[in-house]
Coordinates of C-alpha atoms in Angstrom, one line a residue:
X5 CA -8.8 11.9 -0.9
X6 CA -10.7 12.4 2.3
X7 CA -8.6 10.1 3.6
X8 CA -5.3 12.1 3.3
X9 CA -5.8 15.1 5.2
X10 CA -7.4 13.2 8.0
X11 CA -5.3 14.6 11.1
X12 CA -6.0 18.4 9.5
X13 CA -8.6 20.1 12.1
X14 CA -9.3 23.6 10.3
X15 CA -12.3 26.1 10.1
X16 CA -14.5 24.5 7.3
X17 CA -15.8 27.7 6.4
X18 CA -11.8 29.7 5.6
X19 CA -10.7 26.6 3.9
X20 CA -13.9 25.7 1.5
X21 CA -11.2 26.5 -1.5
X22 CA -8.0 24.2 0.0
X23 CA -10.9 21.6 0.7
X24 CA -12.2 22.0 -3.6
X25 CA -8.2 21.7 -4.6
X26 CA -8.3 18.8 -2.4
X27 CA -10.8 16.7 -4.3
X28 CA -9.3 16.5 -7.3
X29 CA -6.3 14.5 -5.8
X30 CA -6.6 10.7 -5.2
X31 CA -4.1 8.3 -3.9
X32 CA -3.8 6.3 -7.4
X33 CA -2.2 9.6 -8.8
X34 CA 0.0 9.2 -5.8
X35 CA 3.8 9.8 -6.8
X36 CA 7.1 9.2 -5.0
X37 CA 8.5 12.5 -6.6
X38 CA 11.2 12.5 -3.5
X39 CA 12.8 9.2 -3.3
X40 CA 10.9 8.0 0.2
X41 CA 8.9 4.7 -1.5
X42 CA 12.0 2.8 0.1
X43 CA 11.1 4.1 3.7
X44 CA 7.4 3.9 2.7
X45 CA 7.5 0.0 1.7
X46 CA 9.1 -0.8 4.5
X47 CA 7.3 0.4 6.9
X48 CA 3.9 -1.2 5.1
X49 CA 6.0 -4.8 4.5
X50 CA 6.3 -4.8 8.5
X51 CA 3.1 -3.6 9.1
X52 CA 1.1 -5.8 7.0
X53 CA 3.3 -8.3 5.1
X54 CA 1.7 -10.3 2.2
X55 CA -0.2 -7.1 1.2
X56 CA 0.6 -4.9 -1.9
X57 CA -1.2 -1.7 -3.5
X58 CA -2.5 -3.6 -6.1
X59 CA -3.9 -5.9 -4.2
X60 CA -8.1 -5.9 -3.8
X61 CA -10.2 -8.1 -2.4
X62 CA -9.5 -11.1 -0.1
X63 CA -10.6 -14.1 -1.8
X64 CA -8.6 -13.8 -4.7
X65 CA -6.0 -15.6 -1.9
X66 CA -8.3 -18.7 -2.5
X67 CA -9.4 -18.1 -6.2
X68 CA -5.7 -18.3 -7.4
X69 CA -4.5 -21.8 -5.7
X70 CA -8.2 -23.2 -6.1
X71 CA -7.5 -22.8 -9.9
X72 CA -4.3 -24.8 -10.0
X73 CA -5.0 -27.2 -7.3
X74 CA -7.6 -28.0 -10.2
X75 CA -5.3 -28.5 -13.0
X76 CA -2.8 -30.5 -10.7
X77 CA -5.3 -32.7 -10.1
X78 CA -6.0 -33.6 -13.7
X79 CA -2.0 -33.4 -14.4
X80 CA -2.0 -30.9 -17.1
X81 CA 1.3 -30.7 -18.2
X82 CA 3.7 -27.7 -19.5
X83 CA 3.2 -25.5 -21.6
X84 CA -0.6 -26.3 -21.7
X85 CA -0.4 -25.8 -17.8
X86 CA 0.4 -22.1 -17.6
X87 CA -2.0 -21.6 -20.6
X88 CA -4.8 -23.3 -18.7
X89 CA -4.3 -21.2 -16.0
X90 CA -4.7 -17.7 -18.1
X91 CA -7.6 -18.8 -19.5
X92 CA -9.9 -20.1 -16.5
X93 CA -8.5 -16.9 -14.9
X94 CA -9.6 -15.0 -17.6
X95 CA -13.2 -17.0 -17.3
X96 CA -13.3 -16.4 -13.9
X97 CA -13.3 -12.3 -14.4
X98 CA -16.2 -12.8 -16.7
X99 CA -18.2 -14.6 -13.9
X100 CA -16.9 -12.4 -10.6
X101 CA -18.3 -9.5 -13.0
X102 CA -21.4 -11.1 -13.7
X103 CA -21.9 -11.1 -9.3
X104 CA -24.1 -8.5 -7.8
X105 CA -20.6 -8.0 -5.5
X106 CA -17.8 -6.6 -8.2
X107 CA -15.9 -4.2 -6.1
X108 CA -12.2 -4.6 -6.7
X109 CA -12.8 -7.0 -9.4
X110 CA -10.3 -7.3 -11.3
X111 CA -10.8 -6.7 -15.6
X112 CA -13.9 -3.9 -14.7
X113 CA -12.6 -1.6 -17.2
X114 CA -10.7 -4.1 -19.8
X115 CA -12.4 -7.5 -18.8
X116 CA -11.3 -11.1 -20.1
X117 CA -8.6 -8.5 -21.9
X118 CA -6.8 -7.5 -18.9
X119 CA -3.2 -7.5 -19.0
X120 CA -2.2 -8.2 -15.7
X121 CA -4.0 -11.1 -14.2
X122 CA -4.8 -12.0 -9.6
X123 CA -2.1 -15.0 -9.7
X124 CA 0.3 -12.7 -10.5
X125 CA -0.6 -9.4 -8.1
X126 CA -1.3 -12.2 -5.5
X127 CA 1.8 -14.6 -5.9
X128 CA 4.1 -13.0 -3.5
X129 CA 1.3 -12.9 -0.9
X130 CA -0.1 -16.4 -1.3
X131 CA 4.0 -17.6 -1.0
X132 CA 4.3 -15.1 2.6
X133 CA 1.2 -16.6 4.1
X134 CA 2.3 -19.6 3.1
X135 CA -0.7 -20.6 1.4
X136 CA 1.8 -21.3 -1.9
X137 CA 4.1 -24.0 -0.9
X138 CA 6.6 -23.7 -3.8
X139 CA 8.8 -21.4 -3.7
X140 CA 9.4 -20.9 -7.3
X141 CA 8.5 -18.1 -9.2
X142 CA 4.7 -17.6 -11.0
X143 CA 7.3 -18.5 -14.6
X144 CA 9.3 -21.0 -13.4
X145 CA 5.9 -23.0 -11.8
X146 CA 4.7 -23.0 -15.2
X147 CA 7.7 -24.7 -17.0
X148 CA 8.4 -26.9 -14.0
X149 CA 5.5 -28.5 -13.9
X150 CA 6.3 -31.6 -14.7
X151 CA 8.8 -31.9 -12.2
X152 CA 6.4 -30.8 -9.5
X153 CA 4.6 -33.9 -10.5
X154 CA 7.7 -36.1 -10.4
X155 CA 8.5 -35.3 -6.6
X156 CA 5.2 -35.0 -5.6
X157 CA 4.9 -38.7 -7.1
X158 CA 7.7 -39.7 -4.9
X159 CA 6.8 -38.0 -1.8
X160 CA 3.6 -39.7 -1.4
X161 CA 5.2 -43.4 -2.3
X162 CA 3.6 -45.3 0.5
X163 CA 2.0 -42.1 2.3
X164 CA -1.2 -40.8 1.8
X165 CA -1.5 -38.5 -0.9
X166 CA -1.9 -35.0 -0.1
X167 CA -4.6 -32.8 -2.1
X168 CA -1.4 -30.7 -3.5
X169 CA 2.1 -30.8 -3.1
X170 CA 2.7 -26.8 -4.2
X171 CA -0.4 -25.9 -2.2
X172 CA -1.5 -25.9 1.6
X173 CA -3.0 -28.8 2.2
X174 CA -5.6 -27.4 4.3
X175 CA -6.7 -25.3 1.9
X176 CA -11.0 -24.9 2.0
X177 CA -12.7 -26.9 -0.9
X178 CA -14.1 -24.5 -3.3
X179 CA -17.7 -23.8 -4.0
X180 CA -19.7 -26.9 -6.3
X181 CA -19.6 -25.3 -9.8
X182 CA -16.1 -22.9 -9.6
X183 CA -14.7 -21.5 -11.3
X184 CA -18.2 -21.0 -13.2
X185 CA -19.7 -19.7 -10.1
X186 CA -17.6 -17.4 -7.9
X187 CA -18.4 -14.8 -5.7
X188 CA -16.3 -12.5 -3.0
X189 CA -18.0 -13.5 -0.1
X190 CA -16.1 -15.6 2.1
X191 CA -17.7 -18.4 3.6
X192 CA -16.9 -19.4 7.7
X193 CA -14.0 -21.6 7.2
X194 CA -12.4 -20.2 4.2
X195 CA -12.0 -17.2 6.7
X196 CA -10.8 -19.0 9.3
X197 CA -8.3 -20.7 7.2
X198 CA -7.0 -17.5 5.6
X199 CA -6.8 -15.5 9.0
X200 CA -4.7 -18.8 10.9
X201 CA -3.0 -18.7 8.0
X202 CA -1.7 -14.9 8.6
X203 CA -1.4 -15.4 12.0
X204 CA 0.8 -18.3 11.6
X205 CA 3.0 -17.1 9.6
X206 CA 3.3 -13.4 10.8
X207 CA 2.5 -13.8 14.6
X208 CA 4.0 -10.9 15.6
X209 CA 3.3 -8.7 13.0
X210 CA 0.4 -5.8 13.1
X211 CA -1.5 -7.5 10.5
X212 CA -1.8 -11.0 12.4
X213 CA -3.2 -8.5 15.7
X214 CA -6.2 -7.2 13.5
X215 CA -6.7 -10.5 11.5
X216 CA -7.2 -12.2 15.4
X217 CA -8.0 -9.8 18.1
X218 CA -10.2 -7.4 16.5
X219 CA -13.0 -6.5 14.1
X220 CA -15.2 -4.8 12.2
X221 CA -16.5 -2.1 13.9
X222 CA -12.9 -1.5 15.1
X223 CA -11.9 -0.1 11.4
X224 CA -14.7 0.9 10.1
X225 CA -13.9 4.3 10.5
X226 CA -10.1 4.5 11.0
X227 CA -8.9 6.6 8.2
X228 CA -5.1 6.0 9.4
X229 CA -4.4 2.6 10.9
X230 CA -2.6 4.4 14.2
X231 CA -6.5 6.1 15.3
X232 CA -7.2 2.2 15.8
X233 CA -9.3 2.1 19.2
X234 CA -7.9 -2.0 19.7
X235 CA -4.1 -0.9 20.1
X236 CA -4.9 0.4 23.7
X237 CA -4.0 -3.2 24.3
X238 CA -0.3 -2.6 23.7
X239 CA 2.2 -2.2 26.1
X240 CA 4.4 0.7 25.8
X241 CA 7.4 -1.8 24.8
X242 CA 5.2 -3.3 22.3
X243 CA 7.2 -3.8 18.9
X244 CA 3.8 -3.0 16.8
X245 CA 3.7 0.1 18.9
X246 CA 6.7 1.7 18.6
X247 CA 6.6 0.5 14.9
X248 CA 3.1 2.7 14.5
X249 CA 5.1 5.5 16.5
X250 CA 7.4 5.8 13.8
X251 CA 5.0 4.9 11.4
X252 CA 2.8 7.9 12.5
X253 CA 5.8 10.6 12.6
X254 CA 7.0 10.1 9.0
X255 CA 3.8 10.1 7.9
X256 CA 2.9 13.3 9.1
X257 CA 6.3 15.0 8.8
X258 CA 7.2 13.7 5.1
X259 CA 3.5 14.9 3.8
X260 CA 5.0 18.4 4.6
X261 CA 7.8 18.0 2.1
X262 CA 5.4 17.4 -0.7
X263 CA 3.1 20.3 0.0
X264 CA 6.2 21.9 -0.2
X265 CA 7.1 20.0 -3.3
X266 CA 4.3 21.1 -4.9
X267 CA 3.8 24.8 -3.8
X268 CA 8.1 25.3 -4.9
X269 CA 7.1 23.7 -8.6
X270 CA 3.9 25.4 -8.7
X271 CA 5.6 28.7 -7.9
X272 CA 8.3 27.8 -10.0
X273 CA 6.1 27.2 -13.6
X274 CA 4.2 30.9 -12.8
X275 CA 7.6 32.6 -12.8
X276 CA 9.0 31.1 -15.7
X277 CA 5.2 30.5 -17.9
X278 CA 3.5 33.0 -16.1
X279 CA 0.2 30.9 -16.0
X280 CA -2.4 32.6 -14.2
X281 CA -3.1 29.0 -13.0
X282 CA -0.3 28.3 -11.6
X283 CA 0.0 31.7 -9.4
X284 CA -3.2 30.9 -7.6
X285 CA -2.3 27.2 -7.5
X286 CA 0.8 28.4 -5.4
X287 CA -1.2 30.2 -3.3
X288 CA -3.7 27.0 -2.5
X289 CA -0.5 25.2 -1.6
X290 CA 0.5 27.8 0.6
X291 CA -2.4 27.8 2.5
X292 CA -2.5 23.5 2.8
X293 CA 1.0 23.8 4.3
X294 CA 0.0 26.5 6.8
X295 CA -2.6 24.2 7.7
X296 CA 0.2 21.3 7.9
X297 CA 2.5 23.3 10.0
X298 CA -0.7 24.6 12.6
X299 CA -1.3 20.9 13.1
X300 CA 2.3 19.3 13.7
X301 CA 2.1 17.7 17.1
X302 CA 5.6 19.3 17.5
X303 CA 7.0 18.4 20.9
X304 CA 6.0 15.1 20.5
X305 CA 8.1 15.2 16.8
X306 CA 11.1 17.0 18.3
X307 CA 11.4 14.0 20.9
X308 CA 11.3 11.3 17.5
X309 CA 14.5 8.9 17.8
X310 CA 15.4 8.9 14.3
X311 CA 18.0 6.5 14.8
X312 CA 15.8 4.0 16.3
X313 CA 13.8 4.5 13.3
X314 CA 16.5 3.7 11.1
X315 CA 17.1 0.3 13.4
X316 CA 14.1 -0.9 13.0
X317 CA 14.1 -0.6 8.9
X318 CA 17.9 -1.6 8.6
X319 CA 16.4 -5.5 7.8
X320 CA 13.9 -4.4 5.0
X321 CA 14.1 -5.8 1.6
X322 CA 14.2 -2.3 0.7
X323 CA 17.4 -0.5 0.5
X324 CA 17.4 3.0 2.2
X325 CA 19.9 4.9 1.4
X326 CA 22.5 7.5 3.4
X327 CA 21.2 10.6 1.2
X328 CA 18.0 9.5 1.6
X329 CA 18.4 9.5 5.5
X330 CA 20.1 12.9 5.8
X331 CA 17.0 14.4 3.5
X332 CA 14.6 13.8 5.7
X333 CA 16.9 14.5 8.9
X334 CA 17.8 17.8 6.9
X335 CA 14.3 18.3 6.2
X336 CA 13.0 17.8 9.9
X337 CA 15.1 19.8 11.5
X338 CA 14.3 23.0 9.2
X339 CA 10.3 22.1 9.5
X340 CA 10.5 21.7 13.7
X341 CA 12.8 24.5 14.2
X342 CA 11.2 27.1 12.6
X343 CA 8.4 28.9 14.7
X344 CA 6.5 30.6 11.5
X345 CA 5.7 28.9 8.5
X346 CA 7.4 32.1 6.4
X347 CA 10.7 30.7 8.3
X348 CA 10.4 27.3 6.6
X349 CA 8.5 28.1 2.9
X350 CA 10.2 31.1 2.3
X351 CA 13.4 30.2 3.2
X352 CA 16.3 29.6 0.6
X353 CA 17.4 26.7 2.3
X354 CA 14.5 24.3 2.2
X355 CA 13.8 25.3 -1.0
X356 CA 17.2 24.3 -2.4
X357 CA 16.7 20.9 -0.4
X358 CA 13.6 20.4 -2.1
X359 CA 14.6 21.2 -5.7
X360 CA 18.1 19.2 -5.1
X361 CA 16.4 16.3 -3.8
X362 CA 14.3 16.2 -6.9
X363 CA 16.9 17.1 -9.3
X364 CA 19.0 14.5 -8.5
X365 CA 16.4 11.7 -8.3
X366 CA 14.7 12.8 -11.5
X367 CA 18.2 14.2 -13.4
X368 CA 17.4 15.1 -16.6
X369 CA 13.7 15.1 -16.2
X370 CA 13.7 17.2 -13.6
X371 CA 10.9 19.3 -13.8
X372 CA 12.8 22.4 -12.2
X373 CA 15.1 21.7 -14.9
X374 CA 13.0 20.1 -17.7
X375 CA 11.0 22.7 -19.4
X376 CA 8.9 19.8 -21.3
X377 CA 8.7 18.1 -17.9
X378 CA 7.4 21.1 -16.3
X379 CA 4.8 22.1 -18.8
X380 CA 3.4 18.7 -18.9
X381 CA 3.0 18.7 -15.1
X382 CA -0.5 18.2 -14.2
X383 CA -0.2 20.7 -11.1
X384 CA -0.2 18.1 -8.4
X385 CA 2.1 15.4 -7.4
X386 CA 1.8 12.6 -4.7
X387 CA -0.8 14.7 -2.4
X388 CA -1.9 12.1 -0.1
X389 CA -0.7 11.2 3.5
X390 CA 1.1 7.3 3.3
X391 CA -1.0 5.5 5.2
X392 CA 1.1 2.5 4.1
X393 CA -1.6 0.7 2.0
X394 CA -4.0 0.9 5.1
X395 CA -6.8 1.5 2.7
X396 CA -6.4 -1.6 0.9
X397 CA -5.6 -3.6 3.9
X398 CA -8.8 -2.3 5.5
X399 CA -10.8 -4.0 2.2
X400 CA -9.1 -7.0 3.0
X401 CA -9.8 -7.2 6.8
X402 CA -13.2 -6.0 6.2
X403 CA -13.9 -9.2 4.0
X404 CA -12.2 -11.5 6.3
X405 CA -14.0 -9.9 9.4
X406 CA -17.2 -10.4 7.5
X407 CA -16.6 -14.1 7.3
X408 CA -15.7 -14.8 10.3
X409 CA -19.3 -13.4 12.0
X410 CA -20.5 -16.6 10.4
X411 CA -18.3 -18.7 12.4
X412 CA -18.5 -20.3 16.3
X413 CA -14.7 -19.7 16.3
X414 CA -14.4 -15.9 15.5

């Protein structure tokens, strides 16, 4: 959770106790109580497309085609195919765990009995970087098979046959002895593949800058990908720029909303439980978003062009709604125009915009509504700063930069 209070510059001494409620939040218990995942996603998809949350080291981009490049080259057929496939995965956890590296493995917990395997987490990506060729679904790939076969038979009819019709064909050979032997570590050219492969396919996007133009030390200690010393480069026109502008200011202003959030709900349980907990849990709240509003960078904020904002995510996958746009306009403009922070927590207003927004997101399960809901609340809710999956795409850089300081060509 260090990570989410980053741009907070208070006395360490007077805040010891908001530093101890702190620490036991942690951005996996991270919840979209109100309704901005839309705004959130977006913004990440631009900034690093291919990426997810759930995504955790780098070369599971090679593990997953390297497995069925190997059982299209023996033609195993449907339904045996997509069977094959579960169970080398499944093999494949038992030797990555076996490594001396297992960070971000996947099965650490559950091992070969994991429920969710890579090719799935890492199928959208593989098919963005264009890595996956097919563009078929992880299901229909499996039952299709056959046909794959069929037109890759005919495609290479008096051409030389390619290593993989669904797969990039430049694809780096794996290791002698995989899937038996596997490790995380990525060797010179199966860096440089996967980084020409991001820049290729994304050239203008943030993620295909720090894939090509920077490196390690340059990340090593952001803890929000704006503090990154390589964007000096940009111009002030620079799309990645004005996109980390943005980026920045909803970030900031938004975490405000769910101190807010959870000082309202915390306040709200005392008075109706009267939990002894709860009344001093308000009261650690109260103090985070004093700290919050002490630290807004306000006349920059009150200059934000919202509607260029709104431009910029109008193309997203991810559909942001009108009520959506006028809560966080709404919520803005009673954050930056009040001059205490009494006139914005203790004011009527913002608290009915907080409890409406959540009310009618949540409905019956509200948990200003919900008694159950409320009880079972575990006295925090999404307390981290979005840094838009930063932290995971800093794991994925830092693998990549690590193999490319074996190459000539990094």
């Amino acid at each position: 959770m260090s990570s989410a209070l980053g741009w907070i510059d208070y006395d360490a001494k007077n805040r010891e106790h908001t530093r101890n409620l702190l620490a036991m939040f942690s951005e996996e218990e991270s919840r979209d109580e109100l309704g901005i995942g839309s705004i959130r996603d977006s913004i990440a998809d631009a900034l690093f497309p291919g990426t997810s949350t759930i995504q955790t080291r780098l070369k599971y981009m090679l593990f997953v085609p390297w497995i069925y490049m190997s059982l299209e080259e023996k033609r195993i057929r449907s339904p045996k195919f997509g069977q094959k496939a579960d169970e080398m995965e499944r093999d494949l956890i038992d030797v990555i765990l076996k490594s001396d590296d297992t960070e971000g493995a996947f099965g650490r917990v559950s091992g070969r009995n994991i429920k969710r395997l890579p090719s799935s987490v890492y199928w959208s990506g593989l098919g963005s970087w264009g890595i996956r060729r097919i563009k078929m679904s992880q299901r229909q790939y499996h039952e299709r098979i056959d046909e794959i076969y069929k037109a890759a038979d005919e495609k290479e009819k008096g051409d030389a046959v390619e290593p993989s019709y669904s797969w990039h064909k430049g694809i780096p050979t794996p290791p002698e002895g995989f899937p038996k032997r596997a490790e995380f570590a990525l060797r010179s050219d199966e860096a440089l593949f996967l980084r020409d492969r991001i820049v290729e396919t994304h050239p203008n996007s943030l993620l295909a800058f720090l894939a090509g133009e920077c490196q390690l030390a340059d990340i090593e200690n952001v803890t929000f990908v704006w503090e990154n010393p390589c964007f000096h480069r940009f111009s002030e026109e620079n799309k990645n720029k004005r996109l980390l502008h943005h980026a920045r200011n909803f970030s900031e202003m938004i975490f405000g909303a769910v101190i807010a959030y959870n000082y309202y709900l915390s306040k709200h349980r005392f008075e109706k439980k009267r939990w002894e907990d709860d009344e001093h849990l308000a009261e650690e709240y109260r103090e985070i978003f004093f700290d919050w509003f002490e630290s807004l960078r306000r006349d920059e904020l009150l200059d934000w062009e919202l509607d260029e904002f709104w431009t910029i995510l109008e193309n997203s996958e991810h559909t942001i709604t009108d009520a959506t746009k006028r809560f966080i306009k709404d919520w803005i403009s009673m954050a930056l125009n009040s001059r205490n922070v009494e006139g914005v927590l203790d004011s009527s207003q913002t608290e009915g915009l907080i409890q409406n927004r959540e009310k009618k997101l949540k409905k019956g399960k509200s948990r200003f509504q919900n008694d159950k809901a409320l009880e079972q609340w575990g006295g925090q809710s999404g307390m981290a700063q979005l840094d838009y999956r930063w932290g995971k795409v800093k794991v994925l850089l830092t693998d990549l930069y690590k193999g490319l300081e074996g190459s000539t060509y990094a």
